[in-house]
PDB file of C-alpha atoms in Angstrom:
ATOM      1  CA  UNK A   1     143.325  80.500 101.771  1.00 57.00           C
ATOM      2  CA  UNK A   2     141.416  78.490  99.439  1.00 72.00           C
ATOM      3  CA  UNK A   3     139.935  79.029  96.189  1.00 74.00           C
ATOM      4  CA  UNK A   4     136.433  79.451  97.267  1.00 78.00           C
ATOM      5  CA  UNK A   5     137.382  81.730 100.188  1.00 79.00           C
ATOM      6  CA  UNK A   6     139.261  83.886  97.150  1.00 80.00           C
ATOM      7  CA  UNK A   7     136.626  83.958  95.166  1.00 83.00           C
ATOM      8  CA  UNK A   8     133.689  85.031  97.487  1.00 81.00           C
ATOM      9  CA  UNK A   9     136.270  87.638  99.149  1.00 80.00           C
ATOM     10  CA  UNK A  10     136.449  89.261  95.765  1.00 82.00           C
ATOM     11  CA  UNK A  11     133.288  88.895  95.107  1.00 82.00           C
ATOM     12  CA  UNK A  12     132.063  90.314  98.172  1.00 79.00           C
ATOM     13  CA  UNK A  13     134.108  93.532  97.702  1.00 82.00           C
ATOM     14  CA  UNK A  14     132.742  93.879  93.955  1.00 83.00           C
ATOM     15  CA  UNK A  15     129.117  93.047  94.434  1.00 81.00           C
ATOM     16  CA  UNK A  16     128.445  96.294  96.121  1.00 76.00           C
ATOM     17  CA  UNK A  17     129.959  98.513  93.965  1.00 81.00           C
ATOM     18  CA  UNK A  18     128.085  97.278  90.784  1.00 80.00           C
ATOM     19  CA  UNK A  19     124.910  99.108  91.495  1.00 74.00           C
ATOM     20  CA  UNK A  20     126.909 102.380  92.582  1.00 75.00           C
ATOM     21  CA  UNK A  21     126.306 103.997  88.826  1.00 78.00           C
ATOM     22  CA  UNK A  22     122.582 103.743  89.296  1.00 76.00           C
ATOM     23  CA  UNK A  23     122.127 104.715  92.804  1.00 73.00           C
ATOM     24  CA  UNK A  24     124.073 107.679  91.843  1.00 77.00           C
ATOM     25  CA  UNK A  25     122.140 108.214  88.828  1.00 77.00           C
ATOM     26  CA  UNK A  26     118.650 108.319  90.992  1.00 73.00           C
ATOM     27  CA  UNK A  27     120.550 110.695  93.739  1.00 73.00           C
ATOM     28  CA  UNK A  28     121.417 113.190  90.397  1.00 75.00           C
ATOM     29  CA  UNK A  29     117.688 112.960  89.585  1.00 73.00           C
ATOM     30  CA  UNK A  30     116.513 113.457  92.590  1.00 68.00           C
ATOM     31  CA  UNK A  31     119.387 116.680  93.366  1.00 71.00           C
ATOM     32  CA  UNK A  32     118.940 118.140  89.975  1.00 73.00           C
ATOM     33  CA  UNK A  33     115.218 118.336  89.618  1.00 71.00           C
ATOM     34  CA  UNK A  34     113.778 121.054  91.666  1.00 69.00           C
ATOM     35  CA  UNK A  35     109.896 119.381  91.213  1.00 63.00           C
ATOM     36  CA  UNK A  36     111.752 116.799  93.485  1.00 61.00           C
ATOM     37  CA  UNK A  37     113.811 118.981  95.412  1.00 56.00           C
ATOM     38  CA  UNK A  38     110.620 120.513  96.924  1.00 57.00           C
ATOM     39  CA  UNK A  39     108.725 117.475  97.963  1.00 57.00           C
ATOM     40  CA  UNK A  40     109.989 116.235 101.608  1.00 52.00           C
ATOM     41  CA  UNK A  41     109.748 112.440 100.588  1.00 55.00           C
ATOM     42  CA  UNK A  42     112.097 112.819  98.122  1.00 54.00           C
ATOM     43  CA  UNK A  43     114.864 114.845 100.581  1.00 52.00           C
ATOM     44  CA  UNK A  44     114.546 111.602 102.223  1.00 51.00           C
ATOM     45  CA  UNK A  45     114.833 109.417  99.824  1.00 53.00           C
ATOM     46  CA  UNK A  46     117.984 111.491  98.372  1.00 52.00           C
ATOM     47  CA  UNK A  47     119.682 111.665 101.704  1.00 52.00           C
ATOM     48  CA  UNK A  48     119.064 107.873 102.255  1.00 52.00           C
ATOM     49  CA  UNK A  49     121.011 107.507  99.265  1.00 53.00           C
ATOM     50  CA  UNK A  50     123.687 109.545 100.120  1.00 52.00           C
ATOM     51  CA  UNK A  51     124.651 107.707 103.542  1.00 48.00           C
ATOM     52  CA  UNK A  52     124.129 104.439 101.401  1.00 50.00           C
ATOM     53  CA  UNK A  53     126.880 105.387  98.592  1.00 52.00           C
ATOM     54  CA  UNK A  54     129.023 107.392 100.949  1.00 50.00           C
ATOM     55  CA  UNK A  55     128.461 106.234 104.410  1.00 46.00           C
ATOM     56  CA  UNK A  56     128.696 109.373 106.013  1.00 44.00           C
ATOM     57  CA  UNK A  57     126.593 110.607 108.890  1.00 44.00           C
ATOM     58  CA  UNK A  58     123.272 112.777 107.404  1.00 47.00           C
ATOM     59  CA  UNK A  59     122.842 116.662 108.393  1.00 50.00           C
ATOM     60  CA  UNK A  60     119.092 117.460 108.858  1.00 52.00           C
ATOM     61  CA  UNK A  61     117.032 119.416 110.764  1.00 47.00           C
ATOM     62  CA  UNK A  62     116.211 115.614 112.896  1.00 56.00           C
ATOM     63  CA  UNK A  63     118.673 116.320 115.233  1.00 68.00           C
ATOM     64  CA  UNK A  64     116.766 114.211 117.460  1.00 71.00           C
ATOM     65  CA  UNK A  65     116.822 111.219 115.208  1.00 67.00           C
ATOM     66  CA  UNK A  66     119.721 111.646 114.187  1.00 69.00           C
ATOM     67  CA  UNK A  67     121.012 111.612 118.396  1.00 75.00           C
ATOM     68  CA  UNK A  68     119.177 108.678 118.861  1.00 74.00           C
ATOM     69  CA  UNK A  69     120.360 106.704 115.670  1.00 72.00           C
ATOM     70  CA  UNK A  70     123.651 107.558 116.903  1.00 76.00           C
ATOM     71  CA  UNK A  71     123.238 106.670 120.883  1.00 80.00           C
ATOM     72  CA  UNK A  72     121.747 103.405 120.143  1.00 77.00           C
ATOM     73  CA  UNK A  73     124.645 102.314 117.588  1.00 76.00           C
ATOM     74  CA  UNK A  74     127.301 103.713 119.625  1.00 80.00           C
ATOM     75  CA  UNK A  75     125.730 101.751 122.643  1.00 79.00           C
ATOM     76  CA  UNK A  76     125.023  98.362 120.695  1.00 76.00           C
ATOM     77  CA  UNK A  77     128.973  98.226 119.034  1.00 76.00           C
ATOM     78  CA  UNK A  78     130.477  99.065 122.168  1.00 78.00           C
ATOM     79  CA  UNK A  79     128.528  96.136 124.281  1.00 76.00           C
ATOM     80  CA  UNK A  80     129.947  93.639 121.745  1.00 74.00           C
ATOM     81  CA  UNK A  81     133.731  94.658 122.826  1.00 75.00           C
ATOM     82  CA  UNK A  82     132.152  93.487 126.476  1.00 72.00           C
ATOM     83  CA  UNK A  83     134.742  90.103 127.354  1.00 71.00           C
ATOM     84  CA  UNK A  84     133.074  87.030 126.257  1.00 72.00           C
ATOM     85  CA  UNK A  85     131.150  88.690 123.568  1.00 76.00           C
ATOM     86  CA  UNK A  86     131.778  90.136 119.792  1.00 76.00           C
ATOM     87  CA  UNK A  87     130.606  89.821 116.429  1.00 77.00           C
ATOM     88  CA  UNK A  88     133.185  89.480 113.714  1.00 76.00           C
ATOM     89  CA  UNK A  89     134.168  86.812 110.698  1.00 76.00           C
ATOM     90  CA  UNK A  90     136.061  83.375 110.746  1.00 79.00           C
ATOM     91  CA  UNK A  91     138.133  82.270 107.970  1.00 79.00           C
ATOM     92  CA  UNK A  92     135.803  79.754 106.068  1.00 78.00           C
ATOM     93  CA  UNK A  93     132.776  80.646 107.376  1.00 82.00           C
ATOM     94  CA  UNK A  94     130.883  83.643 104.771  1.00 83.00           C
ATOM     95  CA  UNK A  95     128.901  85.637 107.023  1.00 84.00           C
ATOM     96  CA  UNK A  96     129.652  87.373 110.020  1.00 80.00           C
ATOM     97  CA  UNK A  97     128.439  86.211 113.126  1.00 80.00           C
ATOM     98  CA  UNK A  98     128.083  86.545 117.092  1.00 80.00           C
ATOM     99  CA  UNK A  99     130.829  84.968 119.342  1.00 76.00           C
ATOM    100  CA  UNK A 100     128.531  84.059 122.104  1.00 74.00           C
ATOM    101  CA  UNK A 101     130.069  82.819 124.735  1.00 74.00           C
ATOM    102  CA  UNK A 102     127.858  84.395 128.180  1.00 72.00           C
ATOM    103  CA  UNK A 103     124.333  84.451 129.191  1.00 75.00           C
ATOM    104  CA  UNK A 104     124.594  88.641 128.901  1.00 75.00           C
ATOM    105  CA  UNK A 105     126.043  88.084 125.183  1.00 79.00           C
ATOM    106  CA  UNK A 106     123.142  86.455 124.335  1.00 82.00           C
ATOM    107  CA  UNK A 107     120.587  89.312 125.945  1.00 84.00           C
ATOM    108  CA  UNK A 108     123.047  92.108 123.951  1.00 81.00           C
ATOM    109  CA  UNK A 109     122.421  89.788 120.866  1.00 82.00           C
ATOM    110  CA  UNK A 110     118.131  89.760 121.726  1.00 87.00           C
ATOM    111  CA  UNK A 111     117.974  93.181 122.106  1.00 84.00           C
ATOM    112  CA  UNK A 112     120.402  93.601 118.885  1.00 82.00           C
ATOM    113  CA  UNK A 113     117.328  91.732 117.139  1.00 85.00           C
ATOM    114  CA  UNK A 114     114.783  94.137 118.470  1.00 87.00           C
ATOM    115  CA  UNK A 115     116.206  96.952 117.517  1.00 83.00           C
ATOM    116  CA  UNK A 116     116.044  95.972 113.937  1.00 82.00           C
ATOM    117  CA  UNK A 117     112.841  94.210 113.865  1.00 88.00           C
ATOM    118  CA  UNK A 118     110.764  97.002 115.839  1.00 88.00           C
ATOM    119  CA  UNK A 119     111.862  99.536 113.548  1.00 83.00           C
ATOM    120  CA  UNK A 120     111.225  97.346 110.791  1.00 85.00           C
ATOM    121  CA  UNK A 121     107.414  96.556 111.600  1.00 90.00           C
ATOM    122  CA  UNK A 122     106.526 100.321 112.949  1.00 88.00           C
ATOM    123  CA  UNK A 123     107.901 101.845 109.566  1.00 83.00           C
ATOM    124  CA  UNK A 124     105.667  99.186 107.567  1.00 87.00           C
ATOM    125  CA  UNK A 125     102.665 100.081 109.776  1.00 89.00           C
ATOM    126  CA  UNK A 126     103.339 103.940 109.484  1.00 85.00           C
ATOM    127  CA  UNK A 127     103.110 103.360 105.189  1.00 82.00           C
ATOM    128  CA  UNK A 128      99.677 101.196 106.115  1.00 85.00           C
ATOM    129  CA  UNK A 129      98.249 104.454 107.867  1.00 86.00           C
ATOM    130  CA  UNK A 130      99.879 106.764 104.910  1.00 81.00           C
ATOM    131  CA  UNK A 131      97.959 104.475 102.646  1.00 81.00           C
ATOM    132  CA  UNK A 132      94.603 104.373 104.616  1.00 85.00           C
ATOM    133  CA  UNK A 133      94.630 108.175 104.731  1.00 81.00           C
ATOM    134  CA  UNK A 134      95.502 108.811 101.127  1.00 77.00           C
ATOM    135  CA  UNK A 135      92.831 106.543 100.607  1.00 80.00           C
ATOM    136  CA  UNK A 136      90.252 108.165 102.638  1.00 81.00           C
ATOM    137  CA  UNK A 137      91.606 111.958 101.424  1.00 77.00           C
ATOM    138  CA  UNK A 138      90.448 110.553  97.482  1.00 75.00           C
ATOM    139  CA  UNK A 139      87.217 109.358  99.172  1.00 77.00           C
ATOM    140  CA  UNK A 140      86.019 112.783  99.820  1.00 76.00           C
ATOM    141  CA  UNK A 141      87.192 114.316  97.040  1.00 72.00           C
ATOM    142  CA  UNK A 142      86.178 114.098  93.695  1.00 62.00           C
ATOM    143  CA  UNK A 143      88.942 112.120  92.617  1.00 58.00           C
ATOM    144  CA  UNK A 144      88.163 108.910  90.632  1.00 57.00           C
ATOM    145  CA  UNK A 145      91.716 107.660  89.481  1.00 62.00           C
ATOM    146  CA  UNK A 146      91.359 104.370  90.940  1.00 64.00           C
ATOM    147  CA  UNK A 147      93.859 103.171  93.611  1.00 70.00           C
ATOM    148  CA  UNK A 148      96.963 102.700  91.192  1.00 72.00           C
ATOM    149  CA  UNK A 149      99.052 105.379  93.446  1.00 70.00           C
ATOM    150  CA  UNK A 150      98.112 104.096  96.903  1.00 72.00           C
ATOM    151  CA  UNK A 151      98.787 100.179  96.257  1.00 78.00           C
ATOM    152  CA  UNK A 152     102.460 100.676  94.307  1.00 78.00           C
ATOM    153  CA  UNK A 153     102.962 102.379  97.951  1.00 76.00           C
ATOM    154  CA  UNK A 154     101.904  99.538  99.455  1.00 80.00           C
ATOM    155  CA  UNK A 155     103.678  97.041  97.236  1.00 84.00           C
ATOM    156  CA  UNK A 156     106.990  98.814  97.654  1.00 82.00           C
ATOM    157  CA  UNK A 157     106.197  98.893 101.847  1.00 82.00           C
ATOM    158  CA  UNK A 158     105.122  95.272 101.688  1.00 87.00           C
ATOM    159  CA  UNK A 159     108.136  93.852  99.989  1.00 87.00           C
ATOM    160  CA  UNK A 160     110.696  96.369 101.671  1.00 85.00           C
ATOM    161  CA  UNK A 161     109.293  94.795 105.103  1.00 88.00           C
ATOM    162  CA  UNK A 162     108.893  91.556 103.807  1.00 89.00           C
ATOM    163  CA  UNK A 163     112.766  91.101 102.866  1.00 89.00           C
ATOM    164  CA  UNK A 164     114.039  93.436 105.644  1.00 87.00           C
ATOM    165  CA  UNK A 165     112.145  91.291 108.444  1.00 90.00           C
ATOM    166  CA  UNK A 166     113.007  88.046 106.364  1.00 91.00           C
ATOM    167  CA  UNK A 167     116.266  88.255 106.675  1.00 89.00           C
ATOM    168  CA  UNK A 168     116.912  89.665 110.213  1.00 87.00           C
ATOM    169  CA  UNK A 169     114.306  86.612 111.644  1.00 90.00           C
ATOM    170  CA  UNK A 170     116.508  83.953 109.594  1.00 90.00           C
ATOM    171  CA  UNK A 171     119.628  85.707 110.746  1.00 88.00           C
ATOM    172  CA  UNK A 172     119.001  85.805 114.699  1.00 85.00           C
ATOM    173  CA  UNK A 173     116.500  83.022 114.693  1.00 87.00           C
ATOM    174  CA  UNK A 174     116.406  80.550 112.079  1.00 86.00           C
ATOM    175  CA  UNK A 175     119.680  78.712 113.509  1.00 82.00           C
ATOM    176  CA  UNK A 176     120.638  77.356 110.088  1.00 86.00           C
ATOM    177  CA  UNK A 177     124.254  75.854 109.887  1.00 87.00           C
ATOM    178  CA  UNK A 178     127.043  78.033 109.037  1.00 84.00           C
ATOM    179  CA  UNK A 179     128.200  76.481 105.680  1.00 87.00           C
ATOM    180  CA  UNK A 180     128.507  78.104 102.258  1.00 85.00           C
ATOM    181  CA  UNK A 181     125.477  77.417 100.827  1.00 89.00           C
ATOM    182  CA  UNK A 182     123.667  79.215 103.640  1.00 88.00           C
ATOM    183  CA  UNK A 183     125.890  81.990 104.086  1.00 88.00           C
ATOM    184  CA  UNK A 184     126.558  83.170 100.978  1.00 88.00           C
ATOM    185  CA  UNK A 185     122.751  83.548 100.109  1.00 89.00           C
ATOM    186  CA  UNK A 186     122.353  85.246 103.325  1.00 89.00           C
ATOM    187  CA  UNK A 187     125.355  88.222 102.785  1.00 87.00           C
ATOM    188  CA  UNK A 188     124.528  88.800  98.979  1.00 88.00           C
ATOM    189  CA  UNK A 189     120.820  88.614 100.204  1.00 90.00           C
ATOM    190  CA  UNK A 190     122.018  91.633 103.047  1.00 86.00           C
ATOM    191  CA  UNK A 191     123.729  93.631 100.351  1.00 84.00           C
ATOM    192  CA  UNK A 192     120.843  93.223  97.638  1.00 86.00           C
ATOM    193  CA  UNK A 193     118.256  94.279 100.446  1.00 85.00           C
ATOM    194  CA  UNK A 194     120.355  97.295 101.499  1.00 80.00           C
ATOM    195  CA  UNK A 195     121.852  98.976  98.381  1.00 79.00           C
ATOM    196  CA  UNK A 196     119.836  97.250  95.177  1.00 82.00           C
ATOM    197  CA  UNK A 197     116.054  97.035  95.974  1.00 83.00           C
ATOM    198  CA  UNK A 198     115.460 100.490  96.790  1.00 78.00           C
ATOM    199  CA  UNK A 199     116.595 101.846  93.535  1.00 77.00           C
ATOM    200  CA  UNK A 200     115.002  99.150  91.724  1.00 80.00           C
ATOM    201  CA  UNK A 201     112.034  99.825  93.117  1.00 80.00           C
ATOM    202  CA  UNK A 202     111.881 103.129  92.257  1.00 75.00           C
ATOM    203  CA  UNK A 203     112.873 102.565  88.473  1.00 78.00           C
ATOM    204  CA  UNK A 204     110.099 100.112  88.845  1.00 79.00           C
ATOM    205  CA  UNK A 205     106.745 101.859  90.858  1.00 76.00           C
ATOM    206  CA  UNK A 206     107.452 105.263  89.154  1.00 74.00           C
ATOM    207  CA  UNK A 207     107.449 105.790  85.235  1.00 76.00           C
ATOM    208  CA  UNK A 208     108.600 109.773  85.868  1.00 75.00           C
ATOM    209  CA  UNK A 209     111.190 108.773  87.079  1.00 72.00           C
ATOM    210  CA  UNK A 210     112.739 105.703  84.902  1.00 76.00           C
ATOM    211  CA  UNK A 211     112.040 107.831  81.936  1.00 78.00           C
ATOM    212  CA  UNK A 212     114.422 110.544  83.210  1.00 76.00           C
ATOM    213  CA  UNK A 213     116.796 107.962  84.531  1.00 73.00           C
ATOM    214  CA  UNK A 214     117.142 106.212  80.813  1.00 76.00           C
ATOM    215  CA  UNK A 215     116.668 110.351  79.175  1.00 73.00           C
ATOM    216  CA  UNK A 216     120.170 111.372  78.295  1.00 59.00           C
ATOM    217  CA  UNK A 217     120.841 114.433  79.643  1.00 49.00           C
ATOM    218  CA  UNK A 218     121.810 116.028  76.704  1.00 49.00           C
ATOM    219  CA  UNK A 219     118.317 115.287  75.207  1.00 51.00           C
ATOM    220  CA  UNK A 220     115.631 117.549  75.285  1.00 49.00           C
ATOM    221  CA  UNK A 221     112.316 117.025  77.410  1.00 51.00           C
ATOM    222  CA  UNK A 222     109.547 117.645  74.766  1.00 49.00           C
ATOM    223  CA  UNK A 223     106.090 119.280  76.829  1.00 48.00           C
ATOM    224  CA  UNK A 224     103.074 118.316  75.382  1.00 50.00           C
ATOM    225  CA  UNK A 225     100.030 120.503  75.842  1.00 50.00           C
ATOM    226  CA  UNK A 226      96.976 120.564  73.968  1.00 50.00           C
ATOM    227  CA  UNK A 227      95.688 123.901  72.822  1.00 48.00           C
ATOM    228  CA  UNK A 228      92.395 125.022  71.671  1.00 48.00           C
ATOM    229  CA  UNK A 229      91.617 125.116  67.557  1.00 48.00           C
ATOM    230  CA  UNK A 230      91.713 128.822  67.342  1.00 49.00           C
ATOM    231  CA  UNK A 231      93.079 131.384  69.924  1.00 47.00           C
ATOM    232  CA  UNK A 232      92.413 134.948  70.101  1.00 50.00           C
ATOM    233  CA  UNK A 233      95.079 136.725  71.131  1.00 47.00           C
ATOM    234  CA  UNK A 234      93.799 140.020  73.470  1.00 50.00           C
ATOM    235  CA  UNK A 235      94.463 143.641  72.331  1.00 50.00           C
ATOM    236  CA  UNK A 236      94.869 142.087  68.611  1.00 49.00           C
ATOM    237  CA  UNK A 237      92.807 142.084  65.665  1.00 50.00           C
ATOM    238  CA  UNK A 238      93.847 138.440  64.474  1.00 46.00           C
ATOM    239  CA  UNK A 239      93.094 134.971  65.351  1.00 47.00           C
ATOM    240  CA  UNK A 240      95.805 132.126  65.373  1.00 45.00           C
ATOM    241  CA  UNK A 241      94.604 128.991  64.187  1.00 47.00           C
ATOM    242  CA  UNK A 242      95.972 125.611  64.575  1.00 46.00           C
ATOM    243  CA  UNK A 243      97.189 124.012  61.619  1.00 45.00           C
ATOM    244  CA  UNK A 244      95.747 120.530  61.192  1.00 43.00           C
ATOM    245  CA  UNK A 245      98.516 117.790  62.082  1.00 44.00           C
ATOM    246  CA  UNK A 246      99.654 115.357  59.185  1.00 38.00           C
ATOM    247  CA  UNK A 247     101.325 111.599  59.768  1.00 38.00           C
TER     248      UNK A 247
END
């Protein structure tokens, strides 16, 4: 074993542990907070998180999904223990890749593709439609925010397909030579995509929560709310009045 081969091997075991801290931080957030709790988009987004930092199987009410997820997994890893056909690493070479060595390798290896890349474009049409709809909900309603919500939905969809599809298309098609300064890029690119950009994306689209992600949790949350100049209390024979605020 070389130097290099030492080095990326280390590094390789490190990398994804460094953004542990903060994925766990967002899952706390998200756990903690009952104003997230409640909302169904953030159950997902907290159990994604889980099965990222734990890598255990997710228990939901999508049994279905869940089936399927595991039938099609189960199915795919056990064709590549078919004879003439696998998917492992060789020493020197820094990214795991097919053995190919039939015609029905390379089908199981197509359909491999597919199953990542269909996925991949239905979920970035299914945010388009989200978007559309929002869109056309604030339409008929008297709500005149702009579109600020609607398009940080669409950025985050847009650049989770973008790198997602990216990758998987340079991966299974892109035929590049299997030397280090291709497959490096591609494995830390894998790891980024899969355990960094969703929580960095989420500091970065939503200001709720990176301010409670950078709160300490031994601070206070201060409420703001802006009352009237004088209140009258009912069933008294006083009025409260606001004391003027001083710099």
């Amino acid at each position: 074993m070389d130097d290099i081969q030492l080095a990326v091997g280390i590094f390789y075991l490190v990398f994804p542990w460094i953004g542990f801290p903060v994925y766990a931080r967002i899952i706390y957030i998200f756990l903690s907070r009952k104003d997230y709790r409640q909302m169904e988009c953030y159950r997902i987004m907290t159990l994604m998180g889980i099965i990222q930092c734990m890598t255990t199987a997710p228990t939901t009410i999508h049994y279905v999904l869940v089936l399927l997820s595991v039938v099609v997994s189960f199915s795919y890893s056990t064709a590549l223990f078919f004879p003439r056909c696998g998917f492992g690493f060789i020493p020197g070479v820094y990214l795991g890749i097919y053995q190919i060595e039939s015609e029905q390798c390379e089908w199981i290896v197509f359909i491999g593709s597919l199953l990542i890349l269909i996925p991949s474009i239905i979920t970035f049409l299914i945010y388009v439609v989200i978007i559309l709809y929002l869109i056309r909900l604030k339409l008929k309603t008297s709500i005149r925010h702009g579109l600020s919500d609607e398009l940080r939905i669409l950025f985050y969809a847009l650049l989770r397909f973008s790198v997602d599809f990216s990758l998987e298309m340079v991966f299974h098609y892109a035929g590049l030579p299997h030397i280090p300064i291709y497959d490096i890029p591609q494995t830390v690119a894998v790891v980024f995509s899969g355990i960094y950009l969703s929580p960095m994306m989420y500091l970065i689209l939503s200001k709720q929560l990176r301010q409670k992600f950078l709160r300490n949790s031994n601070e206070t949350e201060v409420i703001k709310i802006s009352a009237p100049t004088n209140v009258r209390i009912p069933n008294r024979n006083y009025t409260v009045e606001q004391q003027p605020r001083f710099a």
